[in-house]
Coordinates of C-alpha atoms in Angstrom, one line a residue:
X30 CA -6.0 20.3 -20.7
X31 CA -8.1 18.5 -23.1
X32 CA -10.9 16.1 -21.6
X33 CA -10.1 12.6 -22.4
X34 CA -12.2 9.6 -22.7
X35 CA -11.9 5.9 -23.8
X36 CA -11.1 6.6 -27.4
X37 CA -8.1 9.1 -26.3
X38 CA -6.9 6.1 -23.9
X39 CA -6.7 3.7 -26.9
X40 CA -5.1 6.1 -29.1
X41 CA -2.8 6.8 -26.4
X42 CA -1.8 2.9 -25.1
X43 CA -1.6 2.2 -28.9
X44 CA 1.2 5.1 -29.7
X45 CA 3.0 3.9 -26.3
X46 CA 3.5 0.4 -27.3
X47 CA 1.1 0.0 -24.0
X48 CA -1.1 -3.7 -24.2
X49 CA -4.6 -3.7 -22.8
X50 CA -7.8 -4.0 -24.0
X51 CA -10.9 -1.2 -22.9
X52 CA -14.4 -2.8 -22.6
X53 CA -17.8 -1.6 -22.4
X54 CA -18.6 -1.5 -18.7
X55 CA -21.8 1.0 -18.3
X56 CA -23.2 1.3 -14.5
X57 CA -19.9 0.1 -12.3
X58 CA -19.7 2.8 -10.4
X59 CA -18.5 0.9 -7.6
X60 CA -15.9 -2.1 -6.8
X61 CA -18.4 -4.3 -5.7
X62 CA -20.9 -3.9 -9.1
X63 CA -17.8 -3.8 -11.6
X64 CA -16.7 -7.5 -9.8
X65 CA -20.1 -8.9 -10.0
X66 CA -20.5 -7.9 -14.2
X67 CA -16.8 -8.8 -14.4
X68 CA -17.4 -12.6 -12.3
X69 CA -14.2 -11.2 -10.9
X70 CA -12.2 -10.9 -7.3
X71 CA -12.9 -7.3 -6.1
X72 CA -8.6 -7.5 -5.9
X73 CA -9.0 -7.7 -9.6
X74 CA -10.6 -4.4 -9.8
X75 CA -8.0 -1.6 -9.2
X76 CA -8.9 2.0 -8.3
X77 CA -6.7 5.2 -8.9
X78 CA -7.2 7.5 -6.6
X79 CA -5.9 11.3 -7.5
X80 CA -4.3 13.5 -4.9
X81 CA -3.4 17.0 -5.1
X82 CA 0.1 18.2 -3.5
X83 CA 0.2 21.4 -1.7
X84 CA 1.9 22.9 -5.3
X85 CA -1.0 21.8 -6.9
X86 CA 0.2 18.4 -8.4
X87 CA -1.5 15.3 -9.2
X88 CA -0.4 12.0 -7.7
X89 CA -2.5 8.9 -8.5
X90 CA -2.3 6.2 -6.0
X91 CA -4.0 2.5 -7.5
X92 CA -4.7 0.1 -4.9
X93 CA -6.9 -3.2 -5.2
X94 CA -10.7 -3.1 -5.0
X95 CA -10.1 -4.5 -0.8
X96 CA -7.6 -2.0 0.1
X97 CA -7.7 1.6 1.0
X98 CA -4.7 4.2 0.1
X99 CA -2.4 5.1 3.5
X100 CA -2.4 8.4 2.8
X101 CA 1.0 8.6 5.0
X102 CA 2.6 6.5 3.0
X103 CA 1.6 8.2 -0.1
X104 CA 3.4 11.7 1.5
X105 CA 6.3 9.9 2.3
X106 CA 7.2 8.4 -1.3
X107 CA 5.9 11.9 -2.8
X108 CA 7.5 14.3 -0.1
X109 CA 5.0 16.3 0.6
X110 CA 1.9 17.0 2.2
X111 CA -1.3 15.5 0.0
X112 CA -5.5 15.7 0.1
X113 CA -7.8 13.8 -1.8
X114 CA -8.7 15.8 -5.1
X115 CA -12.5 17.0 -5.6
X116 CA -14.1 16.3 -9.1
X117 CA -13.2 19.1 -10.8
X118 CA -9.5 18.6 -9.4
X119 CA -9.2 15.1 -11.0
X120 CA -10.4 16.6 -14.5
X121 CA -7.5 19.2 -14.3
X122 CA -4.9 17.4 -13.4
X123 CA -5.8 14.4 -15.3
X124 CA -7.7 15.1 -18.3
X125 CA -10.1 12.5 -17.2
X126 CA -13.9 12.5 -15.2
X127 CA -13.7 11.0 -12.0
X128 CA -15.0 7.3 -12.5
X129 CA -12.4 7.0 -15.5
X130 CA -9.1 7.9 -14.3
X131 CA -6.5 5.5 -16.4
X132 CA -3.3 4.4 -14.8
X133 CA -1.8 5.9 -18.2
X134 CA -1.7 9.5 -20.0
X135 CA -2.5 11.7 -17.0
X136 CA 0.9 13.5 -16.4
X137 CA 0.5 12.7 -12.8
X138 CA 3.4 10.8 -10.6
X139 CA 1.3 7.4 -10.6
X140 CA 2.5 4.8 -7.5
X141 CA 0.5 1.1 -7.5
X142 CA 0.7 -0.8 -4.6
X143 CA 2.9 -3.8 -4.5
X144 CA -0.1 -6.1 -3.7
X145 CA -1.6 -4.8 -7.6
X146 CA 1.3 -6.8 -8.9
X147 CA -0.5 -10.5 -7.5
X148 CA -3.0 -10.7 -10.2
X149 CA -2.4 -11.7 -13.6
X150 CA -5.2 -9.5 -15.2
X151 CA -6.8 -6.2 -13.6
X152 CA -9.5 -4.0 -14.5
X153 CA -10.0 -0.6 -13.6
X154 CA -10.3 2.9 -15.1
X155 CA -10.8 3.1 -18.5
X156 CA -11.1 6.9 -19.7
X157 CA -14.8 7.6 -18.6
X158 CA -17.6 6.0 -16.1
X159 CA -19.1 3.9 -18.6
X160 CA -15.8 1.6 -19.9
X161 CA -13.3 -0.2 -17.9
X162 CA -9.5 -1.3 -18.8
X163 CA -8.5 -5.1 -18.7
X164 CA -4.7 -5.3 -18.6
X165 CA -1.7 -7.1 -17.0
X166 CA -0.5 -5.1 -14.1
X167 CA 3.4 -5.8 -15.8
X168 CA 2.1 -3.0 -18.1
X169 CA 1.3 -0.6 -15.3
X170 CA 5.5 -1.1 -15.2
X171 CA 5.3 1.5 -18.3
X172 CA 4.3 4.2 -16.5
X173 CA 4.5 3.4 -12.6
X174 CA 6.6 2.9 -10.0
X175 CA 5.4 -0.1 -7.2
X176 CA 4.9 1.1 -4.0
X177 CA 3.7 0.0 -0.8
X178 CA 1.2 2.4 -0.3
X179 CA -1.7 0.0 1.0
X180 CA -3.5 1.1 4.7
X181 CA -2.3 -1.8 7.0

């Protein structure tokens, strides 16, 4: 699989009919710094977290910046038993480095939590470490199924 990066991303939401915009966002490694240089709620910030099933396939579970993937949940709407993917993991079964996972283009079965859907605007991975996507969760819609897959 190729290794994708912001540039792929645009290319990619462009051809897909897919609205967002992807903005510089160098040293945001973290929910908490990507809020602060956003002046944004951490629930604004969304994180995809990759999984790897026991056949070896990728499932990306987005929760808000707050919440924490229930990993039992997230085996129960897959249907199967899943681990948290290492780093090389997430660049094989998504294309993209860990920090930069996109909720788009990765081939991966991609379930947001319900409580995603609240915010009118969201950033989160935008193809590599150093740039973030701003979109309206209704686009995640494109590519997604909503889930309740937030740790009560």
């Amino acid at each position: 699989m190729e290794t994708k990066d912001y540039r792929w991303l645009e290319r990619y939401m462009a051809e897909n009919g897919i609205k967002g915009e992807i903005i510089k966002a160098p040293d945001v490694p973290t929910v908490e710094k990507a809020a602060k240089r956003l002046n944004c709620s951490k629930k604004q910030i969304f994180k995809s977290i990759v999984f790897i099933s026991e056949k070896g396939e990728g499932v990306i579970g987005i929760v808000d910046g707050e919440s924490r993937v229930d990993k039992d949940k997230l085996e129960s709407i897959y249907g199967g038993k899943l681990r948290i993917a290492d780093r090389d993991e997430v660049l094989r079964l998504t294309g993209f480095s860990a920090g930069g996972v996109a909720a788009f283009g990765t081939g991966c079965m991609v379930l947001v939590d319900k409580n995603v859907m609240n915010q009118s605007v969201i950033y989160g991975g935008g193809g590599d470490e150093n740039h973030l996507l701003k979109i309206d969760p209704k686009e995640l819609l494109k590519e997604a199924k909503i889930v309740d897959i937030r740790k009560d």
